[in-house]
Short mmCIF file of C-alpha atoms and ligand atoms in Angstrom, two decimals:
data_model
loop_
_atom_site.label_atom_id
_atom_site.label_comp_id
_atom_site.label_asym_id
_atom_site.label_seq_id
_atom_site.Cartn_x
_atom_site.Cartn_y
_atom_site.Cartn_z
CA UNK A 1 112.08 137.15 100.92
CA UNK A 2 108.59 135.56 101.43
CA UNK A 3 106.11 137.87 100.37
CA UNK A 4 102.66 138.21 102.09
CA UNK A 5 101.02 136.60 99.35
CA UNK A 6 103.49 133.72 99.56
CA UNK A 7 103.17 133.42 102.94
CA UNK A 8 98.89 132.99 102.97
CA UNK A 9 99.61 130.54 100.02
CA UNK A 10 102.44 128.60 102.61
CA UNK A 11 99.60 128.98 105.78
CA UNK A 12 96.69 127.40 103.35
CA UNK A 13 99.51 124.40 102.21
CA UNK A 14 100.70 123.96 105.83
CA UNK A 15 96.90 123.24 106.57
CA UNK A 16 96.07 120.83 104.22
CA UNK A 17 98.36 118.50 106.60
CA UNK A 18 96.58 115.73 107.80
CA UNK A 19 97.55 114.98 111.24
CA UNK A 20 99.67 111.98 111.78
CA UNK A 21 100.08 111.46 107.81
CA UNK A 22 103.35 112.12 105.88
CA UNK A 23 103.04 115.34 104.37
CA UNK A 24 101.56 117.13 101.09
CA UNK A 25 103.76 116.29 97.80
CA UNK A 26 104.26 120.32 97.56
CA UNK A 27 106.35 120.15 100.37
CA UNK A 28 108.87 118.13 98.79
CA UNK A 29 108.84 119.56 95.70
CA UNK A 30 107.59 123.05 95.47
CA UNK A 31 110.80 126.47 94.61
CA UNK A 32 108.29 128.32 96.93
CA UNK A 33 108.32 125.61 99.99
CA UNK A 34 112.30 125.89 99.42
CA UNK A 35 112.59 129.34 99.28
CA UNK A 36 110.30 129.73 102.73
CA UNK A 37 112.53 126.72 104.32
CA UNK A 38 116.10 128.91 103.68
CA UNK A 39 114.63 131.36 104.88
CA UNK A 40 112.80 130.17 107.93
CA UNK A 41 114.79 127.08 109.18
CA UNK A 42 118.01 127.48 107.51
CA UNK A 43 118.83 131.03 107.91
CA UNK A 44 117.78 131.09 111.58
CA UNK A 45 119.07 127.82 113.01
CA UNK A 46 121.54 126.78 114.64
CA UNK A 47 123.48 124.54 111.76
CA UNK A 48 126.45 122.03 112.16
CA UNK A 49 129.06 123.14 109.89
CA UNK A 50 132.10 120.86 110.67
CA UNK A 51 134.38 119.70 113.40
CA UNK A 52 137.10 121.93 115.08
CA UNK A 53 139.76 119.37 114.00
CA UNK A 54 139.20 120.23 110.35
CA UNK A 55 140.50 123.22 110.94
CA UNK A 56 142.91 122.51 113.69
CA UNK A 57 145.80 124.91 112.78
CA UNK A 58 146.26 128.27 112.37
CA UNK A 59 145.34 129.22 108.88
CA UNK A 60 143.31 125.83 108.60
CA UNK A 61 140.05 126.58 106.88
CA UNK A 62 137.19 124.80 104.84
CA UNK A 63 134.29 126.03 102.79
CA UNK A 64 130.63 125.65 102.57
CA UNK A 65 127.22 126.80 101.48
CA UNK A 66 123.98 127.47 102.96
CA UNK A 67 121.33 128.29 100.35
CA UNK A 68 122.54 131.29 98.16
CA UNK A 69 125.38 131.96 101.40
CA UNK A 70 129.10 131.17 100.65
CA UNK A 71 131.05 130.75 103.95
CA UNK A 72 134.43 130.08 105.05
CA UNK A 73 135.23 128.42 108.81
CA UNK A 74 138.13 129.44 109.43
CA UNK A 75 140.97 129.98 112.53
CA UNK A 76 142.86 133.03 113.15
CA UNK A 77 146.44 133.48 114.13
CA UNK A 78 145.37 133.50 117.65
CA UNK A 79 143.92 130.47 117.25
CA UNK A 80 140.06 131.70 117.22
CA UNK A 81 137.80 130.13 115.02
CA UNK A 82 135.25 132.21 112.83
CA UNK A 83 132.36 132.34 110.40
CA UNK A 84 133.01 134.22 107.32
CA UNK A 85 130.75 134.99 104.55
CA UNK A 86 133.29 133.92 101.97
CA UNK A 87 132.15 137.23 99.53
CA UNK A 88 134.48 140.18 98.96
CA UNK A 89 133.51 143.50 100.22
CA UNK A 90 134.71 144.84 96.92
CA UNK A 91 132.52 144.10 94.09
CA UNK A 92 130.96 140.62 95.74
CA UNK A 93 132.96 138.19 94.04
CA UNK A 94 133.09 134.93 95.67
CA UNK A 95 136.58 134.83 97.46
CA UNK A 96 137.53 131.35 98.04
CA UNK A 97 136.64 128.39 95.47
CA UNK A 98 138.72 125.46 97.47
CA UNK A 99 136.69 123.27 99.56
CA UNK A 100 139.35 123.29 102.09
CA UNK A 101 143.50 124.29 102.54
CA UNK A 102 145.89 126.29 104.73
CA UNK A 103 145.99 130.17 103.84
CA UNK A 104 147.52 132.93 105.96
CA UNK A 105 145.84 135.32 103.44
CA UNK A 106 142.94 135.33 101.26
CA UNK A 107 143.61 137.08 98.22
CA UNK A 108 140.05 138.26 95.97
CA UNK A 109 141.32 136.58 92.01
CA UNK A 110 139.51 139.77 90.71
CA UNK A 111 141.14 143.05 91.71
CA UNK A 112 143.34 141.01 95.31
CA UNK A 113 141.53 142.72 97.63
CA UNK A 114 143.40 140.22 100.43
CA UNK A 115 141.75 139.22 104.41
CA UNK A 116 143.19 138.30 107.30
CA UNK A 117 141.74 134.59 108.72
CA UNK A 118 139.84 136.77 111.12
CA UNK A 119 138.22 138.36 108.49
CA UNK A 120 139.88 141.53 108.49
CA UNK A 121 140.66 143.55 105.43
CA UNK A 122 144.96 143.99 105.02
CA UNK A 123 144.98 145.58 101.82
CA UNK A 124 142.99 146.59 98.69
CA UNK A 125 145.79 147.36 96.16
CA UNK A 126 145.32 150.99 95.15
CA UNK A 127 142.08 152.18 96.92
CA UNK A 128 144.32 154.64 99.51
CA UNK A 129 141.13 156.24 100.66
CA UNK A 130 138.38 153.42 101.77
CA UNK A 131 137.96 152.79 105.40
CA UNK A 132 139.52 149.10 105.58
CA UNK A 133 138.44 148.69 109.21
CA UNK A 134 134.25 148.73 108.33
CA UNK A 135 135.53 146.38 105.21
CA UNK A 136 135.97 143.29 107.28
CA UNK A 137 133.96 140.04 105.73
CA UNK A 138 130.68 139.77 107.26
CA UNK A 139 130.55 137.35 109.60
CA UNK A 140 128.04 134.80 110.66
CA UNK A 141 127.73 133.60 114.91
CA UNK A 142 130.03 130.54 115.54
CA UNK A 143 129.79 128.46 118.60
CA UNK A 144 132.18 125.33 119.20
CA UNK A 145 130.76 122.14 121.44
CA UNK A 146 133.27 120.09 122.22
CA UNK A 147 134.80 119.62 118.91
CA UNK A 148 131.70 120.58 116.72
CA UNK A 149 131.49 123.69 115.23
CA UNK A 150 128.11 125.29 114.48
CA UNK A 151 127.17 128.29 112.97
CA UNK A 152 123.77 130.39 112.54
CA UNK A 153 123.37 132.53 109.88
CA UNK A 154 120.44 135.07 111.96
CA UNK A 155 121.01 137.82 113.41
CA UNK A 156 119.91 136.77 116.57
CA UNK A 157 120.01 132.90 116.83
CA UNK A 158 118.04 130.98 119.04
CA UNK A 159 120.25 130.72 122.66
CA UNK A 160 122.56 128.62 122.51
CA UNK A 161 123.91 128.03 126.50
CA UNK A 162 121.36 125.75 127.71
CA UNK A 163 122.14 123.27 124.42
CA UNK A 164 126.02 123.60 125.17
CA UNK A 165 125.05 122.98 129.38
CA UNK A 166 123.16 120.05 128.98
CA UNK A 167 125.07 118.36 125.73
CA UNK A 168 129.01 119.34 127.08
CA UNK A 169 128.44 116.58 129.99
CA UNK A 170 127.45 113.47 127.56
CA UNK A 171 130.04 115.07 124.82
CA UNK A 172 132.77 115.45 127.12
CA UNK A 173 133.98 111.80 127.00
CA UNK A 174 134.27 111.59 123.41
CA UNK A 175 137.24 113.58 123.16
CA UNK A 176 135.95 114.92 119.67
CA UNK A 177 138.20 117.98 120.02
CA UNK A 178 141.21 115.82 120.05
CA UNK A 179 140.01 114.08 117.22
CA UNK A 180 141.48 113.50 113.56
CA UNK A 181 139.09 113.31 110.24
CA UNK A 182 139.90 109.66 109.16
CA UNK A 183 137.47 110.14 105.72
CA UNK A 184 134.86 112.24 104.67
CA UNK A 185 132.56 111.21 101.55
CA UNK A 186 130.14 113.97 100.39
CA UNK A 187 127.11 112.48 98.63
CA UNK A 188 124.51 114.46 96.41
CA UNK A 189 121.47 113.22 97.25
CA UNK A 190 118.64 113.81 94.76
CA UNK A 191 115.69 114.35 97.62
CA UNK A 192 114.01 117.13 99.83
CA UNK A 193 116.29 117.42 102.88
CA UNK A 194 113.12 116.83 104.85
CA UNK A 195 112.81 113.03 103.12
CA UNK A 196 116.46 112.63 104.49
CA UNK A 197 115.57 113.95 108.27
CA UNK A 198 112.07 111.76 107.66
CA UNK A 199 114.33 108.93 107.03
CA UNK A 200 116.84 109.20 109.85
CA UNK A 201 114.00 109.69 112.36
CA UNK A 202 112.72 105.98 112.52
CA UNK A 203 113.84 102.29 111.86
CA UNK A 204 110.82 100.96 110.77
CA UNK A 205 113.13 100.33 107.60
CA UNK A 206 115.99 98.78 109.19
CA UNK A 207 115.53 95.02 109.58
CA UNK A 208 115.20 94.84 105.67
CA UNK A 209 117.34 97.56 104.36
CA UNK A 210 120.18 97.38 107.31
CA UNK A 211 121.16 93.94 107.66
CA UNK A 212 124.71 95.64 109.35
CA UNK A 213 122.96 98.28 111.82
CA UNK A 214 120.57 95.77 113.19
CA UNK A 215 123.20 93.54 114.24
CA UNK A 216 124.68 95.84 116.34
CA UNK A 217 121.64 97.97 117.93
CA UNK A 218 118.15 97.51 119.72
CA UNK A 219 116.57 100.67 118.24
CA UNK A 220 114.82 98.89 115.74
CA UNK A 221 112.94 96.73 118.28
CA UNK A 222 109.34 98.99 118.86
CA UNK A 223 106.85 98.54 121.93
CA UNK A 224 104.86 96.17 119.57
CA UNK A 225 107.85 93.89 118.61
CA UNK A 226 109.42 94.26 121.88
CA UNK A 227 109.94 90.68 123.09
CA UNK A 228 110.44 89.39 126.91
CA UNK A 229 113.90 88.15 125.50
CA UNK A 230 114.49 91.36 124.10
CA UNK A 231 113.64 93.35 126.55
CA UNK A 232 115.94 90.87 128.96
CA UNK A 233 118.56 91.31 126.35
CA UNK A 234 118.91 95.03 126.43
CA UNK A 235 118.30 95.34 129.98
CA UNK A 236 121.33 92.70 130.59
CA UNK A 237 123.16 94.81 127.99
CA UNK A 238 122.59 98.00 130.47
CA UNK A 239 123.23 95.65 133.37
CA UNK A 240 127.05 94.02 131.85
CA UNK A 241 127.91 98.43 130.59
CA UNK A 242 127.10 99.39 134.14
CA UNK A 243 129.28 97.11 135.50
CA UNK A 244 132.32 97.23 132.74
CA UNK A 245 132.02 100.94 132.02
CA UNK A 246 134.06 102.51 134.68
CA UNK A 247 134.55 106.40 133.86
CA UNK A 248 132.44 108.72 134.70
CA UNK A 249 129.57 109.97 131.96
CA UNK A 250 129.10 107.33 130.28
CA UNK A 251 126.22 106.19 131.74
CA UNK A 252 123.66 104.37 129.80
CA UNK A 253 120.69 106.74 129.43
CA UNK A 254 118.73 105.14 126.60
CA UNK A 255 117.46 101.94 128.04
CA UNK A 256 114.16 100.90 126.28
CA UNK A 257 113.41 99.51 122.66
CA UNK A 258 112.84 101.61 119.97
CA UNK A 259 114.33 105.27 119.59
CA UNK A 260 114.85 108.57 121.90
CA UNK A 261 111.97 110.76 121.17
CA UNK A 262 113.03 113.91 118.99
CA UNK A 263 112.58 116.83 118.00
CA UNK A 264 110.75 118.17 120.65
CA UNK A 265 107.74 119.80 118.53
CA UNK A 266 106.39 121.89 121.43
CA UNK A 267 109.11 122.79 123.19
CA UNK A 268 111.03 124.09 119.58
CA UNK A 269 114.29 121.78 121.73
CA UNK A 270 116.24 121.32 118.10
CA UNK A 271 119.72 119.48 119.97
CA UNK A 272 119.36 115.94 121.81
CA UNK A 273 121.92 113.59 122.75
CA UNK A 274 121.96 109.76 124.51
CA UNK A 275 123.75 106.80 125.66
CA UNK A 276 122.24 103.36 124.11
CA UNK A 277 123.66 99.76 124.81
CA UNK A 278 125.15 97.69 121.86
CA UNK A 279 124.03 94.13 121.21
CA UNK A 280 126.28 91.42 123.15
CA UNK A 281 129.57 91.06 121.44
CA UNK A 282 129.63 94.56 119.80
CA UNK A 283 132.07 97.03 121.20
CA UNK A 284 132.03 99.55 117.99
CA UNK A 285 129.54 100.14 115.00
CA UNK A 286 131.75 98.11 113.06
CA UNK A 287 130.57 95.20 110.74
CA UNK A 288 131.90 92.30 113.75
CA UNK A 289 131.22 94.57 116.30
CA UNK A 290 135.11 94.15 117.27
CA UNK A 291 136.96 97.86 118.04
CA UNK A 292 138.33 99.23 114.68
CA UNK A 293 140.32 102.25 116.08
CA UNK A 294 142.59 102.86 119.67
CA UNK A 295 140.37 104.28 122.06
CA UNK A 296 138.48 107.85 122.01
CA UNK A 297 138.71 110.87 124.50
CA UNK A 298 138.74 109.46 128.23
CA UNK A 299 137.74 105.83 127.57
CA UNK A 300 140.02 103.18 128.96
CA UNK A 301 137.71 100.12 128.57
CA UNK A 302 135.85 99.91 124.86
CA UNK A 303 132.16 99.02 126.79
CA UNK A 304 130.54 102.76 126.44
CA UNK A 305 127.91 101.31 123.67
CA UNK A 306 127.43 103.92 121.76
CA UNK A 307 126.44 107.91 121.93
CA UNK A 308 124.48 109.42 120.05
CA UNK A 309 123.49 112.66 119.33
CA UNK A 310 121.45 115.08 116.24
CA UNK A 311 120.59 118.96 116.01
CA UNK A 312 117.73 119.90 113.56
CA UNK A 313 117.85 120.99 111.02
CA UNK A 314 121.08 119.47 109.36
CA UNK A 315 123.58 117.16 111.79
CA UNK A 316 123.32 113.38 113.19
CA UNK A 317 126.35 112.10 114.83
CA UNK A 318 126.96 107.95 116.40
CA UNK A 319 129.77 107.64 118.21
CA UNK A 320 131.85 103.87 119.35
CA UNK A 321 134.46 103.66 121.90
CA UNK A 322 137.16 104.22 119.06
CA UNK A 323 135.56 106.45 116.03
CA UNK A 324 132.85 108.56 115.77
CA UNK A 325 130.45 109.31 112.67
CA UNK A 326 128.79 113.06 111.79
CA UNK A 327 126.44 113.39 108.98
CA UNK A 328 125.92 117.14 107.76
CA UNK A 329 122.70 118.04 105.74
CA UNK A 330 122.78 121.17 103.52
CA UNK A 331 119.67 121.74 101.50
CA UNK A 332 120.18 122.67 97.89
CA UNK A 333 117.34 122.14 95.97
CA UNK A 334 114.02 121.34 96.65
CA UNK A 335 115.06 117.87 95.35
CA UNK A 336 118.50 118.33 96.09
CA UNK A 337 120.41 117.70 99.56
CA UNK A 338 124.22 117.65 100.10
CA UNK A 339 125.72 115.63 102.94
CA UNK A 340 128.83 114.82 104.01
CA UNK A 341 129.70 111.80 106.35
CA UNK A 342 132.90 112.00 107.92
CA UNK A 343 134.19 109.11 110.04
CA UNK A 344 136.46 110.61 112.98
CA UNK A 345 139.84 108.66 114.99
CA UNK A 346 142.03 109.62 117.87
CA UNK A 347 144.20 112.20 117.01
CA UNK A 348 146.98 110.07 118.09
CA UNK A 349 145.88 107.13 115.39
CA UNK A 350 147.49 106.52 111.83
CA UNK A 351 145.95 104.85 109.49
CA UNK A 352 147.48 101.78 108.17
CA UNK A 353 148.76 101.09 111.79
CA UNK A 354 146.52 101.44 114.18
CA UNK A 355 143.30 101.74 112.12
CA UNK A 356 142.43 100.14 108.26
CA UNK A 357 139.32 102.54 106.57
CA UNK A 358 138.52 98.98 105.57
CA UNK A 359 137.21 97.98 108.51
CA UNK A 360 136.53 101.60 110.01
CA UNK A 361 133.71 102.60 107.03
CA UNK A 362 131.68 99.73 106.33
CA UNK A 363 128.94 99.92 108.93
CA UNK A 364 128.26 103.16 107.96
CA UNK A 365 129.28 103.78 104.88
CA UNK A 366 126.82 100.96 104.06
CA UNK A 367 124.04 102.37 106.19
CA UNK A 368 124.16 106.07 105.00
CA UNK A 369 124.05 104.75 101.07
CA UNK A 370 121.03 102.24 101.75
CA UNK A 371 119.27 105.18 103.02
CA UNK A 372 119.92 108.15 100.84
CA UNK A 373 118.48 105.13 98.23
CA UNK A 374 115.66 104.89 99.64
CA UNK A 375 114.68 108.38 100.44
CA UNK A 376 115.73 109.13 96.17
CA UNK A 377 113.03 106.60 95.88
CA UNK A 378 110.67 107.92 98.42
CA UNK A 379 111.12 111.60 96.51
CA UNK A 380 110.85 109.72 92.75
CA UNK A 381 107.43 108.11 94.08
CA UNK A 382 106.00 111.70 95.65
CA UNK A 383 106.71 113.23 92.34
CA UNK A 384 104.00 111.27 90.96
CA UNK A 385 100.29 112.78 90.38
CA UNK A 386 98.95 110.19 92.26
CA UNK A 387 100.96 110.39 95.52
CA UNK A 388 98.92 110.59 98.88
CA UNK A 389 99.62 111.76 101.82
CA UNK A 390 99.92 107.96 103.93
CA UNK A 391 99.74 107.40 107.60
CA UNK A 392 102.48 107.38 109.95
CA UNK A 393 102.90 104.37 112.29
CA UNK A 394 101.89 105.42 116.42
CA UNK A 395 104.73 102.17 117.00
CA UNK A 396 107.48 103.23 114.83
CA UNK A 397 107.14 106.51 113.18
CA UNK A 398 106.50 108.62 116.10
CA UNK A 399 109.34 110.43 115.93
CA UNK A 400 109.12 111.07 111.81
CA UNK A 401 105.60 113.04 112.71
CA UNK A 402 107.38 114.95 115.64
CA UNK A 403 110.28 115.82 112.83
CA UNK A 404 106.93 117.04 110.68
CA UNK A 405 105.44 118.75 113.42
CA UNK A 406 108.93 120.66 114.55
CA UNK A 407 109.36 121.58 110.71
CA UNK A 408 105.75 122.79 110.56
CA UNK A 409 106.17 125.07 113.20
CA UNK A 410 109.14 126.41 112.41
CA UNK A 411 108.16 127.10 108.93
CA UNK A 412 105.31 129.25 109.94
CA UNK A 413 106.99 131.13 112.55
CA UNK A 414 109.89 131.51 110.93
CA UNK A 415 108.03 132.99 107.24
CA UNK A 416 105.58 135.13 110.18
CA UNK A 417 108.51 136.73 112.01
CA UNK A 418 110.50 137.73 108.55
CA UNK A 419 107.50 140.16 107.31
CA UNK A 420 108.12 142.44 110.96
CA UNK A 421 110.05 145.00 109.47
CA UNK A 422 113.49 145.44 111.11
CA UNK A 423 114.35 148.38 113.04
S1 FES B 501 135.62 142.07 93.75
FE1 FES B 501 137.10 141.39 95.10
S2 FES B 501 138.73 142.66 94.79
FE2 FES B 501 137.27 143.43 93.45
FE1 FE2 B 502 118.19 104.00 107.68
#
């Protein structure tokens, strides 16, 4: 826990931020900074943990780790799907050591203390006399969104309802509960998550590092490199998807250059989702912009450009007509992020005949590594002595300093509202 020594030291770092610059080296760097952001981003959030169809039978269940936290996603018999922190109520031993599998029990390897999927505690070999029924694993809140499970390890998460009400309508279409994982790559990415978020939040870099992605999208056109032609191009690009797309919700929302603003620094809103055109002649994120999967959810006509959508502090997610992409974050060093991309199908769709991973993980597959190169770089040059804070671009890094100002914020409350004791 932060102390209140810690936390003056965080309040007089979180001050030396110079508005509109990227931030102090320490922040990238420093046990302490890591320590405060578990505790005041990580452990409260709202984090994306996987998608309902990796766990889409009974017994189903996959593993993962927030900070110090162990858990286990997994559903029940009755088909419910919960949070589990994946530590015996014995003696603490870590229970399950797969990343994934099918289990109708989980047995503890040191003295088989053994749970139920739902948590519960059937049997602790010997022990006649403990109260199995307050012995359940602790459990962690779990909300599923149409096919995307997240999880928040606080006691009392930030609300949840008014994300799920206004991000259910441009989900719905997707059909990402009736989806199937087609591949998942987990990358360790030696960086500061925040270098990773910092990286995903503009595309300033894109015309020389993504040759594939800015084929296929406007976003990296800013207001100061926004052509007439362009601007004709993506507003004929909105024009041809209003005409083609014909079910309902997939309406175009995004319809200027450059990117959706997010986060929302004053507001704390940590969930956004839009619609964006693709270039003329793309269909899919896919390297020829041809469709590279049978069709998603409710589409009947590939034209639905392409949906995207991103929850601070740890999910991004672009989806086509016929696959969709999530990227997880999960911080694990203060140079040290884990993320797993995982490229989703139809249900219905097997591989071989109606989709080749060939073609399906290129454009992103290609993307993602380009950038978790350059933000190892970006963490390799702020190690130095000599690193400055630099300014951020008003054109094309607005949204990185709205990222900085969202995680400043949070960090301070979040450190403040630990040191109330609890009742
Ligand atoms: S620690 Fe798990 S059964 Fe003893
Ligand atoms: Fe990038």
């Amino acid at each position: 826990m932060i102390t209140t020594a810690e936390k003056q030291t965080l309040d007089a770092l979180i001050a030396t931020r110079q508005a509109e610059h990227s931030l102090p080296g320490r922040f990238y760097r420093d046990e302490l900074v890591f320590r405060a952001d578990l505790e005041a981003i990580w452990q409260r959030e709202w984090l994306f943990a996987g998608h309902s169809c990796e766990v889409a039978r009974s017994g189903d269940y996959f593993t993962w780790q927030v900070g110090d936290d162990p858990l286990i996603i997994t559903r029940d018999e009755q088909g419910e799907l919960h949070a589990l922190f994946n530590v015996c109520r014995h003696r603490g031993t870590l229970l399950c050591e797969s990343p994934a599998g099918q289990q109708r029990r989980f047995v503890c390897p040191y003295h088989q203390w053994t749970y139920a999927p739902d948590g519960s505690l059937v049997s602790c070999r010997g022990m006649h006399d403990v109260d199995r029924a307050s012995l359940g694993l602790l459990r962690a809140q779990l909300r599923e969104l149409s096919g995307l499970i997240f999880v928040s390890l606080a006691e009392r998460p930030p609300p949840f309802t008014e994300a799920a009400e206004r991000l259910l309508p441009m989900l719905a279409a997707q059909g990402l509960e009736r989806a199937r994982v087609a591949q998942q790559i987990d990358y360790e990415v030696q960086a500061n998550w925040k270098l990773v978020w910092e990286n995903n939040r503009e595309c300033y870099h894109c015309n020389v590092n993504h040759p594939q992605y800015i084929r296929a999208n406007f976003d990296h056109y800013n207001e100061d490199d926004t052509t007439a032609a362009i601007r004709q191009q993506i507003e004929q690009a909105v024009q041809q998807h209003q005409t083609r797309a014909v079910e309902s919700g997939v309406a175009i929302t995004h319809r200027e250059s450059g990117m959706t603003l997010f986060p929302d620094p004053d507001a704390g809103l940590w969930y956004s989702a839009n619609r964006t055109p693709l270039v003329d002649g793309f269909v899919s994120e896919s390297m020829d912009g041809r469709q590279v999967a049978p069709l998603m959810g409710d589409y009947t006509n590939p034209e639905v450009g392409t949906l995207r959508m991103r929850t601070v502090p740890n999910f991004w997610n672009h989806s086509s007509c016929d696959h969709s992409v999530s990227t997880r974050l999960l911080a694990a060093g203060p140079r040290r992020t884990l993320i797993r991309v995982t490229w989703l199908v139809d249900r219905e769709a097997v591989v071989g005949r109606d989709y080749q991973l060939e073609r399906l993980l290129p454009f992103w597959q290609l993307t993602s590594e380009q950038d978790w190169k350059l933000c190892e770089r970006a963490q390799r040059g702020i190690e130095s002595s000599r690193y400055r804070p630099g300014p951020y671009s008003r054109y094309k890094e607005y949204n990185v300093d709205r990222f900085v100002r969202w995680y400043l914020h949070r960090l301070s409350a979040g450190c403040t509202e630990t040191r109330v004791p609890r009742s």
